[in-house]
Structure formats: C-alpha cells, structure tokens
PDB file of C-alpha atoms in Angstrom:
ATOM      1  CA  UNK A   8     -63.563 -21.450  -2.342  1.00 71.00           C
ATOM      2  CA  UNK A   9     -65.650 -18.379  -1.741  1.00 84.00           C
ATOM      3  CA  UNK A  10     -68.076 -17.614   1.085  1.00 83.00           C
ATOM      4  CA  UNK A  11     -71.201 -19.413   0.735  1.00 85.00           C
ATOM      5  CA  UNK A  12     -69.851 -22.641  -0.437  1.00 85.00           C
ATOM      6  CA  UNK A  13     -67.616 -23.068   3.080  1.00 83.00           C
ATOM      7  CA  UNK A  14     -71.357 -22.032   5.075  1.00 85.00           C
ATOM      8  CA  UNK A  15     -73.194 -24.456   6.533  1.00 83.00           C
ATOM      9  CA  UNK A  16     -76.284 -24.699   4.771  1.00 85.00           C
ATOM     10  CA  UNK A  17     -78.295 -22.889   6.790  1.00 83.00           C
ATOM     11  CA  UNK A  18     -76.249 -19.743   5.989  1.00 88.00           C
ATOM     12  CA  UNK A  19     -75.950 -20.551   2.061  1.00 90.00           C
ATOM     13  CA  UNK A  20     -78.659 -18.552   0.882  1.00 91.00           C
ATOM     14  CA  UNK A  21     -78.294 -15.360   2.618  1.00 92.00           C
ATOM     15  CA  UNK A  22     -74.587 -15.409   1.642  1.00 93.00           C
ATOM     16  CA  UNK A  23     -75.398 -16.271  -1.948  1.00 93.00           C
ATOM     17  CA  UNK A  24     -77.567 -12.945  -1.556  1.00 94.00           C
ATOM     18  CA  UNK A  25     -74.910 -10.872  -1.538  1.00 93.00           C
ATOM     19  CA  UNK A  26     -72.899 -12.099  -4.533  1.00 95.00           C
ATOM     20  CA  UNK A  27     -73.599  -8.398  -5.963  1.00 95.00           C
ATOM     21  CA  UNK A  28     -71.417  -7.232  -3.739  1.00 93.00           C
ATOM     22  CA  UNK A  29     -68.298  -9.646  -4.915  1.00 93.00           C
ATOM     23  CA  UNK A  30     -65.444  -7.907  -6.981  1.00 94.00           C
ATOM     24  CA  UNK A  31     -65.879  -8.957 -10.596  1.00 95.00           C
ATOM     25  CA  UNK A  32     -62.576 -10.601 -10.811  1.00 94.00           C
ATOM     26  CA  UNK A  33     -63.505 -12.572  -7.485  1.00 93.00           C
ATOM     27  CA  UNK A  34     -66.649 -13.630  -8.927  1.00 94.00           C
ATOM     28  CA  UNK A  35     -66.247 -17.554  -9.560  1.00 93.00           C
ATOM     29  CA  UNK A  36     -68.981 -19.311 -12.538  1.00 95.00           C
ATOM     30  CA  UNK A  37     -70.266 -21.541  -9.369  1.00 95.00           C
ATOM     31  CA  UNK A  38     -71.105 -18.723  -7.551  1.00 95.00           C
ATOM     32  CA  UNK A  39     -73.209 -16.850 -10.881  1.00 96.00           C
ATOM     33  CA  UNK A  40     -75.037 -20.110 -11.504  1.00 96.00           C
ATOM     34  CA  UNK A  41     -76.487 -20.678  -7.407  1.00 96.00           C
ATOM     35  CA  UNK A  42     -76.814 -17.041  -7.299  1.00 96.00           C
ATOM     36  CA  UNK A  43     -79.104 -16.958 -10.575  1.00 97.00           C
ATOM     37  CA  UNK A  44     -80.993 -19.825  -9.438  1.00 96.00           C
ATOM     38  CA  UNK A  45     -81.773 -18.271  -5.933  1.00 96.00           C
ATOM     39  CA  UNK A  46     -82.940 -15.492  -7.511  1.00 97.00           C
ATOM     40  CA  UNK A  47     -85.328 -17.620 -10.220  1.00 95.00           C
ATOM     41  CA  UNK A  48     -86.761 -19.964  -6.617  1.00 94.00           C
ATOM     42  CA  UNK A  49     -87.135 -16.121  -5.369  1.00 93.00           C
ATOM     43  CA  UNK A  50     -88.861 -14.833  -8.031  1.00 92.00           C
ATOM     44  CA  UNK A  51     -87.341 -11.821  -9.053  1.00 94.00           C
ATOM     45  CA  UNK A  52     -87.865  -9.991  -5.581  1.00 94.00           C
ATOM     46  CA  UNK A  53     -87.472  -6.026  -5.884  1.00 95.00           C
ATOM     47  CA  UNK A  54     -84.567  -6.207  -3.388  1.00 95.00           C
ATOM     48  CA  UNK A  55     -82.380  -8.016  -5.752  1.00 96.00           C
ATOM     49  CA  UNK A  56     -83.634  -5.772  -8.993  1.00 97.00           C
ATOM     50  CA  UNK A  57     -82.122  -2.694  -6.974  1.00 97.00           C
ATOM     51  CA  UNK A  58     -79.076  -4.717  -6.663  1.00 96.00           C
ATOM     52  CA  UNK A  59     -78.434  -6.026 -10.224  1.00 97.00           C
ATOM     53  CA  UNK A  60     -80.023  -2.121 -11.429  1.00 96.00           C
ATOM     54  CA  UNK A  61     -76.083  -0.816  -9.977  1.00 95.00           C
ATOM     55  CA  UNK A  62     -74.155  -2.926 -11.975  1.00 97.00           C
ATOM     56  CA  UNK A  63     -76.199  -3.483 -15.031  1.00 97.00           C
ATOM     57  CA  UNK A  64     -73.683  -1.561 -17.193  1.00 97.00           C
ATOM     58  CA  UNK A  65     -70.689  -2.790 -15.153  1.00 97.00           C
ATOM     59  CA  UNK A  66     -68.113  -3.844 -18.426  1.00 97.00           C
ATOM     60  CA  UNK A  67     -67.187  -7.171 -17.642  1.00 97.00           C
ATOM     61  CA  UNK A  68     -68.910  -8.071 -14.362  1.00 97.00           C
ATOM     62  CA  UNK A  69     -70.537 -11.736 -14.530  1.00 97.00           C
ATOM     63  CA  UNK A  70     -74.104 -10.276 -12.719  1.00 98.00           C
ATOM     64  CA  UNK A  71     -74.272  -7.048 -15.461  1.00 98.00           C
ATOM     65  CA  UNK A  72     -77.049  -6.663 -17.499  1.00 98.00           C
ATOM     66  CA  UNK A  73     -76.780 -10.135 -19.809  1.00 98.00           C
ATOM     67  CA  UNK A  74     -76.941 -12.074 -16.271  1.00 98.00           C
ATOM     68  CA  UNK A  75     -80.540 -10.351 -15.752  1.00 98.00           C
ATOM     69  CA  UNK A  76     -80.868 -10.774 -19.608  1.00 98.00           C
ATOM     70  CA  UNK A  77     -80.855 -14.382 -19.013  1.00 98.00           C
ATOM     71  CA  UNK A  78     -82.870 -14.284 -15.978  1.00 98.00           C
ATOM     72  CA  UNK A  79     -85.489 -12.708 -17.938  1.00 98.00           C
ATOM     73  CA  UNK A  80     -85.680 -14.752 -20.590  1.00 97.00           C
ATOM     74  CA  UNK A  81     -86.056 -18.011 -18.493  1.00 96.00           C
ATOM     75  CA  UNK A  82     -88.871 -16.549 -16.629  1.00 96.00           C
ATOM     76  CA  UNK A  83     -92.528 -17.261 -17.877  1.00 95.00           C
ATOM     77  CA  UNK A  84     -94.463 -14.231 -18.566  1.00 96.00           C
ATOM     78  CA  UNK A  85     -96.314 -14.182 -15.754  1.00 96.00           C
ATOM     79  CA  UNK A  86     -93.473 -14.479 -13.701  1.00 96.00           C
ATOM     80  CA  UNK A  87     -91.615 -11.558 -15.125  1.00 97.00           C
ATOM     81  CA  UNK A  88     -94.791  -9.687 -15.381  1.00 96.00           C
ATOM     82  CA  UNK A  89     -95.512 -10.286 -11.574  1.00 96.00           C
ATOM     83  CA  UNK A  90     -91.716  -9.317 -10.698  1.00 97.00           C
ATOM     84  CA  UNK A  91     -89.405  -6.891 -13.599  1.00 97.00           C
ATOM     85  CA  UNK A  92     -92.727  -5.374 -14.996  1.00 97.00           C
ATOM     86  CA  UNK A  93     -94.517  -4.854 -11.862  1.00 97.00           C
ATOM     87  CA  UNK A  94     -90.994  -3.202 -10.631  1.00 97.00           C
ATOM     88  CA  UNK A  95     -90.844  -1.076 -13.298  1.00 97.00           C
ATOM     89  CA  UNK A  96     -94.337  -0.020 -13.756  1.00 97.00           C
ATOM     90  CA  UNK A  97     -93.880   1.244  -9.505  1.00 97.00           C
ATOM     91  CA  UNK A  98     -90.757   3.178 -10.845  1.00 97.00           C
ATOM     92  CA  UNK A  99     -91.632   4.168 -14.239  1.00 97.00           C
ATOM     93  CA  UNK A 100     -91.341   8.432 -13.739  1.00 97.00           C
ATOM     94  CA  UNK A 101     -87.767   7.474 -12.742  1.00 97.00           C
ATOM     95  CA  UNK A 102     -87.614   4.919 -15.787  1.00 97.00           C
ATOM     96  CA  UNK A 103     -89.024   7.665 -17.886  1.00 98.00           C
ATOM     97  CA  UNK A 104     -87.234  10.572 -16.561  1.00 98.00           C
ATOM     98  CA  UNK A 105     -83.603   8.477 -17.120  1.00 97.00           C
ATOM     99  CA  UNK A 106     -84.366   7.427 -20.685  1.00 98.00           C
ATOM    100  CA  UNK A 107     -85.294  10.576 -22.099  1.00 97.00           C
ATOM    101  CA  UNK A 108     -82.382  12.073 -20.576  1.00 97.00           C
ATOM    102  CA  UNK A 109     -80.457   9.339 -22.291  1.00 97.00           C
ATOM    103  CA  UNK A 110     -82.400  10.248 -25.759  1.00 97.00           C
ATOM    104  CA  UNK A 111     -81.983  13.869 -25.474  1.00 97.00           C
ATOM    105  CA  UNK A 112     -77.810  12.636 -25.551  1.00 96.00           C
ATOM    106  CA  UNK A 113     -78.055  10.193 -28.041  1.00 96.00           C
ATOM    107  CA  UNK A 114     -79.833  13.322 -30.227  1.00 96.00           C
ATOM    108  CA  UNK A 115     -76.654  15.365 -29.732  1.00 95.00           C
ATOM    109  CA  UNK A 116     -74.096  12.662 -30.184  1.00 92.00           C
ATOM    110  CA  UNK A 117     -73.672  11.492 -27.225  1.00 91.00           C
ATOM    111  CA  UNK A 118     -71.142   8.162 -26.823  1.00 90.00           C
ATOM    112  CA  UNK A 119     -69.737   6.984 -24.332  1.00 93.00           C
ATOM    113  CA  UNK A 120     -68.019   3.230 -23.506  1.00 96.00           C
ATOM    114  CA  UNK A 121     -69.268   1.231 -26.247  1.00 97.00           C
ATOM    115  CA  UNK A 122     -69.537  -2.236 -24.026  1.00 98.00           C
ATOM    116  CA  UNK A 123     -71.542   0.026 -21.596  1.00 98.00           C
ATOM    117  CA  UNK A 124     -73.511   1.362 -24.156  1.00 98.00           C
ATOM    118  CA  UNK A 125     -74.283  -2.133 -25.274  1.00 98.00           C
ATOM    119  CA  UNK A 126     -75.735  -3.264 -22.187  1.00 98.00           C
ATOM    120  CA  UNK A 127     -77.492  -0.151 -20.936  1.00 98.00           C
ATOM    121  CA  UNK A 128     -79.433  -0.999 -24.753  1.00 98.00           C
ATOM    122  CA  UNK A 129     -79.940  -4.504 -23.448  1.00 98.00           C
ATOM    123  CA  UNK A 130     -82.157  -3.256 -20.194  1.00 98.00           C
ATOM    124  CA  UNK A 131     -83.961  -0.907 -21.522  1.00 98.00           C
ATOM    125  CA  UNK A 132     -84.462  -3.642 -24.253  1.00 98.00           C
ATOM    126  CA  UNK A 133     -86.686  -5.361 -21.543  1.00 98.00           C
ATOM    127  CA  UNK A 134     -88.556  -2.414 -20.823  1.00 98.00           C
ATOM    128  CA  UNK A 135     -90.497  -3.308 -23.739  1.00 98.00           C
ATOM    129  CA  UNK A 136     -92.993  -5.476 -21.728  1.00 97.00           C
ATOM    130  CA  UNK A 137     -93.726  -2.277 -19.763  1.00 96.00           C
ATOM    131  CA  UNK A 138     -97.430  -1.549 -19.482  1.00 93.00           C
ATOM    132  CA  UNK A 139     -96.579   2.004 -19.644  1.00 97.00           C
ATOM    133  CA  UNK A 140     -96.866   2.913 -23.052  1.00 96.00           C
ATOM    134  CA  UNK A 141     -94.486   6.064 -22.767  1.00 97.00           C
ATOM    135  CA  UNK A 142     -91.614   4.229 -20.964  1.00 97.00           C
ATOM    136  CA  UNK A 143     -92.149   1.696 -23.771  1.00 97.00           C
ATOM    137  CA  UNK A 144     -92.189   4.951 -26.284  1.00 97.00           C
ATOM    138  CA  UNK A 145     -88.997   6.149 -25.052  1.00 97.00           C
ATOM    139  CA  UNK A 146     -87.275   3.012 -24.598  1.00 98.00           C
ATOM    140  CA  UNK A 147     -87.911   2.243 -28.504  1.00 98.00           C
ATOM    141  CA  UNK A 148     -86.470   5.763 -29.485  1.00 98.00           C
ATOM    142  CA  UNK A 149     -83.270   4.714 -27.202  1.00 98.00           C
ATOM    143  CA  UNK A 150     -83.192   2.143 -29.226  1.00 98.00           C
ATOM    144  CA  UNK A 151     -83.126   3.580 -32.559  1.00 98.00           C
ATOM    145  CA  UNK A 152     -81.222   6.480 -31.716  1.00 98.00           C
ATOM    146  CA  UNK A 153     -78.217   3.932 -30.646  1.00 98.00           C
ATOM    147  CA  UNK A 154     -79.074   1.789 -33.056  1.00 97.00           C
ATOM    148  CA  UNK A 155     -77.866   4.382 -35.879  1.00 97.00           C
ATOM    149  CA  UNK A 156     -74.406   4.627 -34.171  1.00 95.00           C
ATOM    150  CA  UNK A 157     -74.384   1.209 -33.445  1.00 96.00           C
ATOM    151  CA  UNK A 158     -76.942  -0.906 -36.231  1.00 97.00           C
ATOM    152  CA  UNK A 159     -74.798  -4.009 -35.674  1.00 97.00           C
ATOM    153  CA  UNK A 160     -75.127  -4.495 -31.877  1.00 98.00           C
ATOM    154  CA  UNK A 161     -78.795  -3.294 -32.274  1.00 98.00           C
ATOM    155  CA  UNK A 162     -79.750  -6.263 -34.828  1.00 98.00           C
ATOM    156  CA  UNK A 163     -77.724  -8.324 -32.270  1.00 98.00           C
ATOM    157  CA  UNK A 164     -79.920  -7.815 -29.371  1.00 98.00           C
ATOM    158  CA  UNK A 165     -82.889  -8.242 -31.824  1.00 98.00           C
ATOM    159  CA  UNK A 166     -81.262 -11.456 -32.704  1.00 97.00           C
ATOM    160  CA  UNK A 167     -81.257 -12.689 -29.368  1.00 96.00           C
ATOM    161  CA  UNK A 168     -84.928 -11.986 -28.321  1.00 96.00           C
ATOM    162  CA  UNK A 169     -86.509 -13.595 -31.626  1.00 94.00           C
ATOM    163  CA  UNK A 170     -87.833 -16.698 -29.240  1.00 92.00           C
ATOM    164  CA  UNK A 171     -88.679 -14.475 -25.919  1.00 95.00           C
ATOM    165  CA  UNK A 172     -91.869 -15.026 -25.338  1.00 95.00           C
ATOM    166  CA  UNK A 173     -93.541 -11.408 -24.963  1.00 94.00           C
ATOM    167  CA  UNK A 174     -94.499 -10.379 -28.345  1.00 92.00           C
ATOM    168  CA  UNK A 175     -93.763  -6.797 -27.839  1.00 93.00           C
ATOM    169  CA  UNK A 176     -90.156  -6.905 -26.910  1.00 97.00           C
ATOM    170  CA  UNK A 177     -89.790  -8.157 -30.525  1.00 96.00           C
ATOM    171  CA  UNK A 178     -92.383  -6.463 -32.260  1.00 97.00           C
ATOM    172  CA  UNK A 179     -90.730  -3.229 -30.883  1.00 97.00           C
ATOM    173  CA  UNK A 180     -87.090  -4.367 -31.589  1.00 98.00           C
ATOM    174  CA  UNK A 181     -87.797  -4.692 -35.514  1.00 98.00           C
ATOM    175  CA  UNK A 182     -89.317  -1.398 -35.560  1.00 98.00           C
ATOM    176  CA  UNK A 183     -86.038   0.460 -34.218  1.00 98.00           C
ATOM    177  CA  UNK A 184     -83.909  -2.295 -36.246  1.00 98.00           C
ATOM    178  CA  UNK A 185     -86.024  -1.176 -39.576  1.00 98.00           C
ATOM    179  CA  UNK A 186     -86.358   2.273 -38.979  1.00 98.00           C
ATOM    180  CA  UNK A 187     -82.532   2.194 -38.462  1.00 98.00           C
ATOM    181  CA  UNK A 188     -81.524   0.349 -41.843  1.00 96.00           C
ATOM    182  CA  UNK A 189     -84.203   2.255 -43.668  1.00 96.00           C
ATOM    183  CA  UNK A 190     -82.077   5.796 -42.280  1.00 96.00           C
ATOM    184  CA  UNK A 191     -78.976   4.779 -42.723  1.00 96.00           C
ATOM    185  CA  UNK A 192     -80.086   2.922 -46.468  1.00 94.00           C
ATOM    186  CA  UNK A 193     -81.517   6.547 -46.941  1.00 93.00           C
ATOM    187  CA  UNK A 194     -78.146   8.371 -46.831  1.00 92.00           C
ATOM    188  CA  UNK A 195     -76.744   6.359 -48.790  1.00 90.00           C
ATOM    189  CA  UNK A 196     -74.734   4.269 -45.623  1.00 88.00           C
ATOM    190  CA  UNK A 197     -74.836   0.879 -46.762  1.00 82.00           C
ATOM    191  CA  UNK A 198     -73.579  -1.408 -44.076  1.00 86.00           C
ATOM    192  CA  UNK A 199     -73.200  -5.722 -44.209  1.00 91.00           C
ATOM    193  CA  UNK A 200     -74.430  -5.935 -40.756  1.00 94.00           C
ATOM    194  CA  UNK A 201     -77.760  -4.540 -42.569  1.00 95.00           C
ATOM    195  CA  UNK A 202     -77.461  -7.394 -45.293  1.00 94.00           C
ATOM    196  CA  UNK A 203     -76.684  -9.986 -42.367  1.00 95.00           C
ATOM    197  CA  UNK A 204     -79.708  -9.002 -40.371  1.00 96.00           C
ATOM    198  CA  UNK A 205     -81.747  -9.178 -43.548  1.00 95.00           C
ATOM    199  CA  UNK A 206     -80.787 -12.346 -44.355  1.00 95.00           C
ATOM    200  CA  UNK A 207     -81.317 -13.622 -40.824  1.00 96.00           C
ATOM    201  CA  UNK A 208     -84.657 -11.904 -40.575  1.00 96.00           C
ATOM    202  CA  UNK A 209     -85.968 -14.183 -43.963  1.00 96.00           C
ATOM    203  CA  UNK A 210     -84.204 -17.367 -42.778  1.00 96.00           C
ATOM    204  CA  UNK A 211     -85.448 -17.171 -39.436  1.00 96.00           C
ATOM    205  CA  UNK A 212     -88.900 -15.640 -39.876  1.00 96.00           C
ATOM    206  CA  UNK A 213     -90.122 -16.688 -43.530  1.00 96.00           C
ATOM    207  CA  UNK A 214     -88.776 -19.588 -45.047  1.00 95.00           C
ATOM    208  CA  UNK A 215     -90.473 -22.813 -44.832  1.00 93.00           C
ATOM    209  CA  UNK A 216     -90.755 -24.111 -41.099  1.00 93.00           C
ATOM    210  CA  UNK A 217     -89.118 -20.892 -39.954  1.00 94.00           C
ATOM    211  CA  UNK A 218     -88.128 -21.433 -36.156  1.00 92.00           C
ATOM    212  CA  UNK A 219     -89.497 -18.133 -35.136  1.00 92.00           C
ATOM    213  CA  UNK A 220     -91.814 -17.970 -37.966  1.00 92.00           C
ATOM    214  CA  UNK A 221     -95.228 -15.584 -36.227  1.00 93.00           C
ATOM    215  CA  UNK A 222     -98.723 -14.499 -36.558  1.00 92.00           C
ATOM    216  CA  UNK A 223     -98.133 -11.448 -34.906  1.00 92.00           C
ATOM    217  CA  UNK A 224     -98.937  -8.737 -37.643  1.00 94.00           C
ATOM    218  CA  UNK A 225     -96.699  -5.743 -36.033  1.00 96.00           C
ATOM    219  CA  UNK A 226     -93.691  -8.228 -36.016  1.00 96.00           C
ATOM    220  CA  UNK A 227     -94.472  -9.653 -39.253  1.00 96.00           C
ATOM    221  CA  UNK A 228     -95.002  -6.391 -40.915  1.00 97.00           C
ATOM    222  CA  UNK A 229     -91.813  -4.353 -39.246  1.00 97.00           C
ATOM    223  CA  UNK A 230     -89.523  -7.516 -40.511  1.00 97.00           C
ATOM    224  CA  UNK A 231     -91.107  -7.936 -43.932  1.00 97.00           C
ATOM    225  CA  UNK A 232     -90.380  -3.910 -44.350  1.00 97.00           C
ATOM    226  CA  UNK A 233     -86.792  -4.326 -43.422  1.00 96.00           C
ATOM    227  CA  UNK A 234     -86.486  -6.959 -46.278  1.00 95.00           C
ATOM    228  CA  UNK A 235     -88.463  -4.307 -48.770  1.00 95.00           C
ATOM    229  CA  UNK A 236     -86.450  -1.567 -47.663  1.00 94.00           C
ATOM    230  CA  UNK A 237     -83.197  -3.418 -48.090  1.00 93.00           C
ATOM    231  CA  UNK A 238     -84.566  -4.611 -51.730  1.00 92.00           C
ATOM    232  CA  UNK A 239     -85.759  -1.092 -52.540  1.00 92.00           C
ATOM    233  CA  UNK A 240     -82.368   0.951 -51.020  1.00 90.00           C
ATOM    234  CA  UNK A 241     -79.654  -0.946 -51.580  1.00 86.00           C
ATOM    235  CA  UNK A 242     -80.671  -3.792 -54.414  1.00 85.00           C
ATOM    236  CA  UNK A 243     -76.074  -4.430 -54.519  1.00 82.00           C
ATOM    237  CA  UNK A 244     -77.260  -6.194 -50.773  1.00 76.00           C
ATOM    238  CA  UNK A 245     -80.507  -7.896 -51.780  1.00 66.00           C
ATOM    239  CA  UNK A 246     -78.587  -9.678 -54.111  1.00 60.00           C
ATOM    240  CA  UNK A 247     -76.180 -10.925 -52.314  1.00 54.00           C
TER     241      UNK A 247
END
C-alpha cells in the first residue's frame, strides 16, 4: 500500500501530487492511473509540467515521457493548447536554446542511451503544436536528424500520433519520416522498417475507408511522397 491510498481523503490529492517523487521501482500501476487522472481534473497545471519535464527521459520510470505522451493525447486541443502549449510558448528561448544544442549533436554523431533517446524524440514530438514556428523548426530537424540513426523508432512515434488530433504534430512527423527514407533510399540504405512504414502509411491513410484517411494537404502530400519515393528508390520494397 503506498502513501496516498492509507490517507484519509482529505490528504489524497496532495499526496498523489507528489508521485514524481516515488522511486520507479516503488511506483505501483494504481498509483500512475489516480496520479494521471489528477493531473487531467487539474488540467495540465505548469507545476506538474516542471515535474514530469525531470524525468521525461527517465528509462523505465512509469511517469517518463509516454505517461505525458498519453496525457497529451487524451486532452482536447484546447485543453492542451491552454496548458503544454501555453507552457511552452512562456519557455520557448529555453525550448529553443536546448533543441538546437541537441541538433548541433545529432549533426556530429552524437548517441547516447537509445531508450533515452527514444523518449527525449517523443517530447519534443509534442512540441509540434507550438505556436512558435522556430521551436517547431528545430524540433522537426531533431526529428529527422534522429530519425536517420534511428528510422524505425521515428516511423514508430509517427505511427502512434496518426489519430492525435492537432494536424501539425502529424503533418510535421511525415515530413522528418519522408525526408528520412528518401536520405537513407538515396545512399543506397534500404531498410524494412522503410517498407513497413510504407505499407502502413497506404493502409492507414489511402485505401478505401482509411481510419486516418485526411484532407489535410501537407499530411496528404508528405505521406503520398514517402510512397513515391519508396516506388522510385527502392522498387525491390514497393513490390513487396
């Protein structure tokens, strides 16, 4: 039994508060479920941002960065415009000043933990809604600059967003994911996951009663152009 579930209730929600500060291993599935619903009735406060921003690329923790992930993608637009945007847009020279660090790396070869890597891609994923076009700018290159080291964990986190419901997170993930395949097709580095993603990316988006079939032209156009690109590259993969 941990903390806030042997409270009475009148001391459940501030201990739930501080589930941040629980040791991953400690960290029960009760306690991740009330402590992501507090923060949903809560809306997304900037208090609990700063406290979810340490541990986003914490390898294995239950609150990393695929707990806000899922936050995020529960929340309406408005809501995560009036809370993660809104936070962002008041920090966005620190945003800014982190990510092109990050790309300046990535451009000499930086790696480092690849599970860290993975989720550090999956925030700055949700930059995208930013209403600062640089950090948005920069959060894309990030994107495709990991992306070429990593193509199948980039189409991954592309896969996962094809339903969020702020066009440009998506519209700017099939950009990196098809300026990716279309480098790596280029150099002759013909990888499945590009094949897979291809085949997703028509199944998904362009067949008859598509799920996440869109109007959107940017989205339509980058995903279309990964297909091409595919067909026009590496015609072994088309056909398969």
């Amino acid at each position: 039994q941990q903390v806030w579930q042997a409270l009475c209730t009148d001391y459940t929600r501030e201990a739930l508060s501080l589930s941040y500060l629980i040791d991953k291993d400690d960290l029960c599935d009760a306690t991740r479920a009330n402590y992501k619903s507090l923060i949903k009735e809560e809306k997304l406060s900037g208090g609990t941002l700063d406290q979810l921003r340490l541990i986003r690329t914490a390898v294995g923790h239950p609150l990393n960065a695929d707990f806000l992930s899922e936050i995020l993608f529960e929340l309406s637009v408005v809501e995560r415009d009036l809370s993660w945007t809104e936070y962002n847009r008041r920090h966005h020279g620190d945003r800014i000043d982190a990510i092109e660090d990050l790309v300046l790396k990535l451009k000499k070869g930086y790696r480092g933990n690849p599970e860290a890597d993975r989720l550090r891609m999956v925030s700055i994923s949700w930059l995208l809604t930013s209403t600062v076009i640089d950090l948005r700018n920069f959060a894309t290159e990030a994107l495709f600059l990991y992306g070429l080291n990593a193509p199948e964990n980039l189409f991954a986190i592309a896969k996962g967003m094809l339903s969020v419901n702020d066009p440009y997170i998506l519209e700017r993930l099939l950009a990196a994911s098809y300026s990716v395949a279309v480098t790596l097709l280029a150099k002759g580095d013909v990888q499945y996951c590009i094949r897979d993603f291809a085949h997703f990316i028509y199944e998904a988006m362009f067949i008859e009663g598509a799920e996440a079939a869109t109007t959107h032209l940017f989205s339509r156009d980058y995903a279309s152009s990964f297909l091409q690109a595919v067909v026009a590259l590496a015609p072994e993969l088309s056909g398969e």
